[in-house]
């Protein structure tokens, strides 16, 4: 991917993540493990944040567009003097041009004109809001402590400042359904963010959601359900021209060890992409009016072969069973990122 960008003369985007304390968050969401977070043995400080930036910059090549990213908590909900201290610590890197932007994540109800004045003064270029859902009932059952109206107001204020807007949503929260999740996606699109992240809900150890799960008050989505939901949601954002930064939580040993239940998969985004291709190919086969025992050839780019085949050839098996096909062959001989479907004498 880096080489492709280099050939096109594009800069590689790099985030330098700085995980800030959660102690400013005024609510305990059912999916959040506050006890583990508050028990950090090596808490973050502005001085450590500056060292993280310095260490990271020393390893980066010159063909990068670099942002400092304050993640892991509700940045604008921490006490103002502490928030300003973090911004002061990284300000020199932005001023000198060694980084090109500052992004942060926060809650919709932790955005107001005073906060935005501060963020603008320190050169913040992107704000990601933890929206999770645009359904009032889902937000209430999840203990979010904010409303859809709070989201709308925050997005409007951020947009008026010319700061890039990102929105993070979750699928499978208590009270959620596919219809609600699709409605959330459509309402998010209407807020005109430049980017979104979509996370299927996982039941993590030490959370209220884990207690609800063990008591029989909450049932997480299965992996198949989560993939099915996201395969319908993702195209809505793509059609609206909104960048999907991430689909599924970043895989790590810590995350895997913390999951009690839910649709956890280290390559969740790949599963969703494969499902979307399966649906597209199925629609083409319907239009072609294929008959049982026919041979089908799918041509695509080398980059898309694995997504079209599916994990452990799951897409090809599903399509063969659905249409009674004799065989399906996939060739990665196209130069463009697309695919074609045709009949052939044998596969």
PDB file of N, CA and C in Angstrom, residues 151-215:
ATOM      1  N   UNK A 151     -25.668  14.992  19.774  1.00  0.00           N
ATOM      2  CA  UNK A 151     -24.819  14.654  18.625  1.00  0.00           C
ATOM      3  C   UNK A 151     -24.989  15.692  17.518  1.00  0.00           C
ATOM      4  N   UNK A 152     -26.225  15.999  17.203  1.00  0.00           N
ATOM      5  CA  UNK A 152     -26.506  16.959  16.128  1.00  0.00           C
ATOM      6  C   UNK A 152     -25.907  18.329  16.423  1.00  0.00           C
ATOM      7  N   UNK A 153     -26.040  18.779  17.666  1.00  0.00           N
ATOM      8  CA  UNK A 153     -25.511  20.082  18.052  1.00  0.00           C
ATOM      9  C   UNK A 153     -23.984  20.102  17.969  1.00  0.00           C
ATOM     10  N   UNK A 154     -23.343  19.033  18.456  1.00  0.00           N
ATOM     11  CA  UNK A 154     -21.885  18.959  18.425  1.00  0.00           C
ATOM     12  C   UNK A 154     -21.371  18.957  16.992  1.00  0.00           C
ATOM     13  N   UNK A 155     -22.003  18.171  16.127  1.00  0.00           N
ATOM     14  CA  UNK A 155     -21.580  18.095  14.727  1.00  0.00           C
ATOM     15  C   UNK A 155     -21.733  19.449  14.030  1.00  0.00           C
ATOM     16  N   UNK A 156     -22.824  20.133  14.340  1.00  0.00           N
ATOM     17  CA  UNK A 156     -23.051  21.448  13.745  1.00  0.00           C
ATOM     18  C   UNK A 156     -21.958  22.434  14.166  1.00  0.00           C
ATOM     19  N   UNK A 157     -21.618  22.435  15.436  1.00  0.00           N
ATOM     20  CA  UNK A 157     -20.602  23.363  15.941  1.00  0.00           C
ATOM     21  C   UNK A 157     -19.219  23.050  15.368  1.00  0.00           C
ATOM     22  N   UNK A 158     -18.891  21.767  15.286  1.00  0.00           N
ATOM     23  CA  UNK A 158     -17.595  21.372  14.723  1.00  0.00           C
ATOM     24  C   UNK A 158     -17.517  21.784  13.255  1.00  0.00           C
ATOM     25  N   UNK A 159     -18.607  21.541  12.511  1.00  0.00           N
ATOM     26  CA  UNK A 159     -18.640  21.911  11.097  1.00  0.00           C
ATOM     27  C   UNK A 159     -18.478  23.399  10.874  1.00  0.00           C
ATOM     28  N   UNK A 160     -19.056  24.199  11.764  1.00  0.00           N
ATOM     29  CA  UNK A 160     -18.952  25.651  11.630  1.00  0.00           C
ATOM     30  C   UNK A 160     -17.523  26.146  11.827  1.00  0.00           C
ATOM     31  N   UNK A 161     -16.711  25.369  12.553  1.00  0.00           N
ATOM     32  CA  UNK A 161     -15.315  25.758  12.796  1.00  0.00           C
ATOM     33  C   UNK A 161     -14.382  25.294  11.682  1.00  0.00           C
ATOM     34  N   UNK A 162     -14.895  24.498  10.764  1.00  0.00           N
ATOM     35  CA  UNK A 162     -14.040  23.996   9.689  1.00  0.00           C
ATOM     36  C   UNK A 162     -13.104  22.893  10.123  1.00  0.00           C
ATOM     37  N   UNK A 163     -13.391  22.261  11.280  1.00  0.00           N
ATOM     38  CA  UNK A 163     -12.599  21.134  11.767  1.00  0.00           C
ATOM     39  C   UNK A 163     -13.170  19.853  11.181  1.00  0.00           C
ATOM     40  N   UNK A 164     -12.298  18.949  10.755  1.00  0.00           N
ATOM     41  CA  UNK A 164     -12.776  17.683  10.200  1.00  0.00           C
ATOM     42  C   UNK A 164     -13.560  16.913  11.260  1.00  0.00           C
ATOM     43  N   UNK A 165     -14.631  16.274  10.805  1.00  0.00           N
ATOM     44  CA  UNK A 165     -15.524  15.558  11.717  1.00  0.00           C
ATOM     45  C   UNK A 165     -15.476  14.061  11.456  1.00  0.00           C
ATOM     46  N   UNK A 166     -15.253  13.302  12.511  1.00  0.00           N
ATOM     47  CA  UNK A 166     -15.349  11.851  12.454  1.00  0.00           C
ATOM     48  C   UNK A 166     -16.417  11.380  13.427  1.00  0.00           C
ATOM     49  N   UNK A 167     -17.078  10.291  13.101  1.00  0.00           N
ATOM     50  CA  UNK A 167     -18.125   9.745  13.963  1.00  0.00           C
ATOM     51  C   UNK A 167     -17.871   8.258  14.158  1.00  0.00           C
ATOM     52  N   UNK A 168     -17.885   7.844  15.417  1.00  0.00           N
ATOM     53  CA  UNK A 168     -17.726   6.435  15.765  1.00  0.00           C
ATOM     54  C   UNK A 168     -19.083   5.868  16.162  1.00  0.00           C
ATOM     55  N   UNK A 169     -19.450   4.735  15.569  1.00  0.00           N
ATOM     56  CA  UNK A 169     -20.711   4.083  15.908  1.00  0.00           C
ATOM     57  C   UNK A 169     -20.456   2.635  16.308  1.00  0.00           C
ATOM     58  N   UNK A 170     -21.424   2.070  17.030  1.00  0.00           N
ATOM     59  CA  UNK A 170     -21.352   0.665  17.427  1.00  0.00           C
ATOM     60  C   UNK A 170     -22.620  -0.035  16.960  1.00  0.00           C
ATOM     61  N   UNK A 171     -22.495  -1.289  16.579  1.00  0.00           N
ATOM     62  CA  UNK A 171     -23.669  -2.085  16.201  1.00  0.00           C
ATOM     63  C   UNK A 171     -23.812  -3.235  17.189  1.00  0.00           C
ATOM     64  N   UNK A 172     -25.056  -3.479  17.606  1.00  0.00           N
ATOM     65  CA  UNK A 172     -25.312  -4.578  18.526  1.00  0.00           C
ATOM     66  C   UNK A 172     -25.389  -4.160  19.978  1.00  0.00           C
ATOM     67  N   UNK A 173     -25.547  -2.873  20.260  1.00  0.00           N
ATOM     68  CA  UNK A 173     -25.735  -2.413  21.633  1.00  0.00           C
ATOM     69  C   UNK A 173     -27.080  -2.887  22.163  1.00  0.00           C
ATOM     70  N   UNK A 174     -27.309  -2.851  23.479  1.00  0.00           N
ATOM     71  CA  UNK A 174     -28.617  -3.225  24.024  1.00  0.00           C
ATOM     72  C   UNK A 174     -29.741  -2.422  23.354  1.00  0.00           C
ATOM     73  N   UNK A 175     -30.751  -3.122  22.894  1.00  0.00           N
ATOM     74  CA  UNK A 175     -31.881  -2.473  22.236  1.00  0.00           C
ATOM     75  C   UNK A 175     -31.691  -2.225  20.760  1.00  0.00           C
ATOM     76  N   UNK A 176     -30.510  -2.547  20.219  1.00  0.00           N
ATOM     77  CA  UNK A 176     -30.238  -2.296  18.806  1.00  0.00           C
ATOM     78  C   UNK A 176     -30.897  -3.360  17.936  1.00  0.00           C
ATOM     79  N   UNK A 177     -31.109  -3.018  16.676  1.00  0.00           N
ATOM     80  CA  UNK A 177     -31.611  -3.953  15.667  1.00  0.00           C
ATOM     81  C   UNK A 177     -31.028  -3.533  14.336  1.00  0.00           C
ATOM     82  N   UNK A 178     -31.170  -4.367  13.335  1.00  0.00           N
ATOM     83  CA  UNK A 178     -30.637  -4.014  12.021  1.00  0.00           C
ATOM     84  C   UNK A 178     -31.301  -2.747  11.500  1.00  0.00           C
ATOM     85  N   UNK A 179     -32.621  -2.627  11.662  1.00  0.00           N
ATOM     86  CA  UNK A 179     -33.318  -1.426  11.194  1.00  0.00           C
ATOM     87  C   UNK A 179     -32.816  -0.179  11.911  1.00  0.00           C
ATOM     88  N   UNK A 180     -32.615  -0.288  13.223  1.00  0.00           N
ATOM     89  CA  UNK A 180     -32.109   0.851  13.994  1.00  0.00           C
ATOM     90  C   UNK A 180     -30.696   1.199  13.549  1.00  0.00           C
ATOM     91  N   UNK A 181     -29.863   0.183  13.331  1.00  0.00           N
ATOM     92  CA  UNK A 181     -28.489   0.426  12.905  1.00  0.00           C
ATOM     93  C   UNK A 181     -28.438   1.100  11.535  1.00  0.00           C
ATOM     94  N   UNK A 182     -29.323   0.677  10.628  1.00  0.00           N
ATOM     95  CA  UNK A 182     -29.379   1.313   9.308  1.00  0.00           C
ATOM     96  C   UNK A 182     -29.875   2.750   9.412  1.00  0.00           C
ATOM     97  N   UNK A 183     -30.851   2.988  10.286  1.00  0.00           N
ATOM     98  CA  UNK A 183     -31.345   4.352  10.510  1.00  0.00           C
ATOM     99  C   UNK A 183     -30.244   5.222  11.099  1.00  0.00           C
ATOM    100  N   UNK A 184     -29.476   4.661  12.036  1.00  0.00           N
ATOM    101  CA  UNK A 184     -28.331   5.396  12.599  1.00  0.00           C
ATOM    102  C   UNK A 184     -27.368   5.789  11.495  1.00  0.00           C
ATOM    103  N   UNK A 185     -27.037   4.857  10.610  1.00  0.00           N
ATOM    104  CA  UNK A 185     -26.104   5.162   9.518  1.00  0.00           C
ATOM    105  C   UNK A 185     -26.642   6.296   8.642  1.00  0.00           C
ATOM    106  N   UNK A 186     -27.914   6.250   8.333  1.00  0.00           N
ATOM    107  CA  UNK A 186     -28.495   7.302   7.480  1.00  0.00           C
ATOM    108  C   UNK A 186     -28.487   8.660   8.184  1.00  0.00           C
ATOM    109  N   UNK A 187     -28.760   8.656   9.489  1.00  0.00           N
ATOM    110  CA  UNK A 187     -28.740   9.913  10.240  1.00  0.00           C
ATOM    111  C   UNK A 187     -27.313  10.438  10.380  1.00  0.00           C
ATOM    112  N   UNK A 188     -26.352   9.523  10.544  1.00  0.00           N
ATOM    113  CA  UNK A 188     -24.946   9.941  10.592  1.00  0.00           C
ATOM    114  C   UNK A 188     -24.541  10.575   9.263  1.00  0.00           C
ATOM    115  N   UNK A 189     -24.936   9.970   8.155  1.00  0.00           N
ATOM    116  CA  UNK A 189     -24.623  10.517   6.834  1.00  0.00           C
ATOM    117  C   UNK A 189     -25.166  11.930   6.689  1.00  0.00           C
ATOM    118  N   UNK A 190     -26.364  12.169   7.231  1.00  0.00           N
ATOM    119  CA  UNK A 190     -26.971  13.503   7.139  1.00  0.00           C
ATOM    120  C   UNK A 190     -26.183  14.558   7.913  1.00  0.00           C
ATOM    121  N   UNK A 191     -25.342  14.121   8.853  1.00  0.00           N
ATOM    122  CA  UNK A 191     -24.519  15.044   9.644  1.00  0.00           C
ATOM    123  C   UNK A 191     -23.229  15.425   8.922  1.00  0.00           C
ATOM    124  N   UNK A 192     -22.986  14.781   7.776  1.00  0.00           N
ATOM    125  CA  UNK A 192     -21.875  15.109   6.875  1.00  0.00           C
ATOM    126  C   UNK A 192     -20.480  14.993   7.510  1.00  0.00           C
ATOM    127  N   UNK A 193     -20.197  13.864   8.154  1.00  0.00           N
ATOM    128  CA  UNK A 193     -18.817  13.663   8.626  1.00  0.00           C
ATOM    129  C   UNK A 193     -17.903  13.338   7.451  1.00  0.00           C
ATOM    130  N   UNK A 194     -16.623  13.587   7.632  1.00  0.00           N
ATOM    131  CA  UNK A 194     -15.663  13.183   6.602  1.00  0.00           C
ATOM    132  C   UNK A 194     -15.246  11.725   6.771  1.00  0.00           C
ATOM    133  N   UNK A 195     -15.436  11.184   8.001  1.00  0.00           N
ATOM    134  CA  UNK A 195     -14.951   9.832   8.267  1.00  0.00           C
ATOM    135  C   UNK A 195     -15.781   9.186   9.363  1.00  0.00           C
ATOM    136  N   UNK A 196     -15.843   7.861   9.338  1.00  0.00           N
ATOM    137  CA  UNK A 196     -16.557   7.110  10.365  1.00  0.00           C
ATOM    138  C   UNK A 196     -15.751   5.879  10.757  1.00  0.00           C
ATOM    139  N   UNK A 197     -16.040   5.365  11.939  1.00  0.00           N
ATOM    140  CA  UNK A 197     -15.544   4.066  12.394  1.00  0.00           C
ATOM    141  C   UNK A 197     -16.770   3.271  12.842  1.00  0.00           C
ATOM    142  N   UNK A 198     -16.770   1.978  12.547  1.00  0.00           N
ATOM    143  CA  UNK A 198     -17.897   1.110  12.898  1.00  0.00           C
ATOM    144  C   UNK A 198     -17.369  -0.054  13.721  1.00  0.00           C
ATOM    145  N   UNK A 199     -17.901  -0.199  14.926  1.00  0.00           N
ATOM    146  CA  UNK A 199     -17.433  -1.246  15.829  1.00  0.00           C
ATOM    147  C   UNK A 199     -18.587  -2.166  16.233  1.00  0.00           C
ATOM    148  N   UNK A 200     -18.520  -3.460  15.919  1.00  0.00           N
ATOM    149  CA  UNK A 200     -19.496  -4.387  16.499  1.00  0.00           C
ATOM    150  C   UNK A 200     -19.210  -4.542  17.989  1.00  0.00           C
ATOM    151  N   UNK A 201     -20.257  -4.602  18.787  1.00  0.00           N
ATOM    152  CA  UNK A 201     -20.105  -4.635  20.244  1.00  0.00           C
ATOM    153  C   UNK A 201     -19.538  -5.977  20.691  1.00  0.00           C
ATOM    154  N   UNK A 202     -18.494  -5.906  21.499  1.00  0.00           N
ATOM    155  CA  UNK A 202     -17.926  -7.087  22.138  1.00  0.00           C
ATOM    156  C   UNK A 202     -18.211  -7.013  23.640  1.00  0.00           C
ATOM    157  N   UNK A 203     -18.465  -8.143  24.240  1.00  0.00           N
ATOM    158  CA  UNK A 203     -18.647  -8.210  25.697  1.00  0.00           C
ATOM    159  C   UNK A 203     -17.264  -8.375  26.312  1.00  0.00           C
ATOM    160  N   UNK A 204     -16.788  -7.342  26.995  1.00  0.00           N
ATOM    161  CA  UNK A 204     -15.453  -7.357  27.582  1.00  0.00           C
ATOM    162  C   UNK A 204     -15.523  -7.664  29.077  1.00  0.00           C
ATOM    163  N   UNK A 205     -14.491  -8.302  29.556  1.00  0.00           N
ATOM    164  CA  UNK A 205     -14.428  -8.641  30.977  1.00  0.00           C
ATOM    165  C   UNK A 205     -14.430  -7.386  31.828  1.00  0.00           C
ATOM    166  N   UNK A 206     -15.155  -7.445  32.941  1.00  0.00           N
ATOM    167  CA  UNK A 206     -15.182  -6.334  33.871  1.00  0.00           C
ATOM    168  C   UNK A 206     -16.164  -5.233  33.534  1.00  0.00           C
ATOM    169  N   UNK A 207     -17.018  -5.444  32.538  1.00  0.00           N
ATOM    170  CA  UNK A 207     -17.985  -4.415  32.141  1.00  0.00           C
ATOM    171  C   UNK A 207     -19.373  -4.741  32.676  1.00  0.00           C
ATOM    172  N   UNK A 208     -20.212  -3.720  32.708  1.00  0.00           N
ATOM    173  CA  UNK A 208     -21.621  -3.936  33.048  1.00  0.00           C
ATOM    174  C   UNK A 208     -22.283  -4.858  32.023  1.00  0.00           C
ATOM    175  N   UNK A 209     -21.824  -4.749  30.774  1.00  0.00           N
ATOM    176  CA  UNK A 209     -22.394  -5.590  29.727  1.00  0.00           C
ATOM    177  C   UNK A 209     -22.092  -7.063  29.988  1.00  0.00           C
ATOM    178  N   UNK A 210     -20.935  -7.365  30.544  1.00  0.00           N
ATOM    179  CA  UNK A 210     -20.618  -8.749  30.880  1.00  0.00           C
ATOM    180  C   UNK A 210     -21.589  -9.272  31.943  1.00  0.00           C
ATOM    181  N   UNK A 211     -21.875  -8.436  32.932  1.00  0.00           N
ATOM    182  CA  UNK A 211     -22.832  -8.846  33.954  1.00  0.00           C
ATOM    183  C   UNK A 211     -24.208  -9.085  33.336  1.00  0.00           C
ATOM    184  N   UNK A 212     -24.641  -8.179  32.452  1.00  0.00           N
ATOM    185  CA  UNK A 212     -25.931  -8.338  31.770  1.00  0.00           C
ATOM    186  C   UNK A 212     -25.950  -9.618  30.946  1.00  0.00           C
ATOM    187  N   UNK A 213     -24.823  -9.919  30.298  1.00  0.00           N
ATOM    188  CA  UNK A 213     -24.706 -11.125  29.471  1.00  0.00           C
ATOM    189  C   UNK A 213     -24.850 -12.380  30.322  1.00  0.00           C
ATOM    190  N   UNK A 214     -24.146 -12.429  31.447  1.00  0.00           N
ATOM    191  CA  UNK A 214     -24.214 -13.612  32.313  1.00  0.00           C
ATOM    192  C   UNK A 214     -25.583 -13.756  32.979  1.00  0.00           C
ATOM    193  N   UNK A 215     -26.273 -12.636  33.175  1.00  0.00           N
ATOM    194  CA  UNK A 215     -27.602 -12.684  33.797  1.00  0.00           C
ATOM    195  C   UNK A 215     -28.704 -12.946  32.774  1.00  0.00           C
TER     196      UNK A 215
END
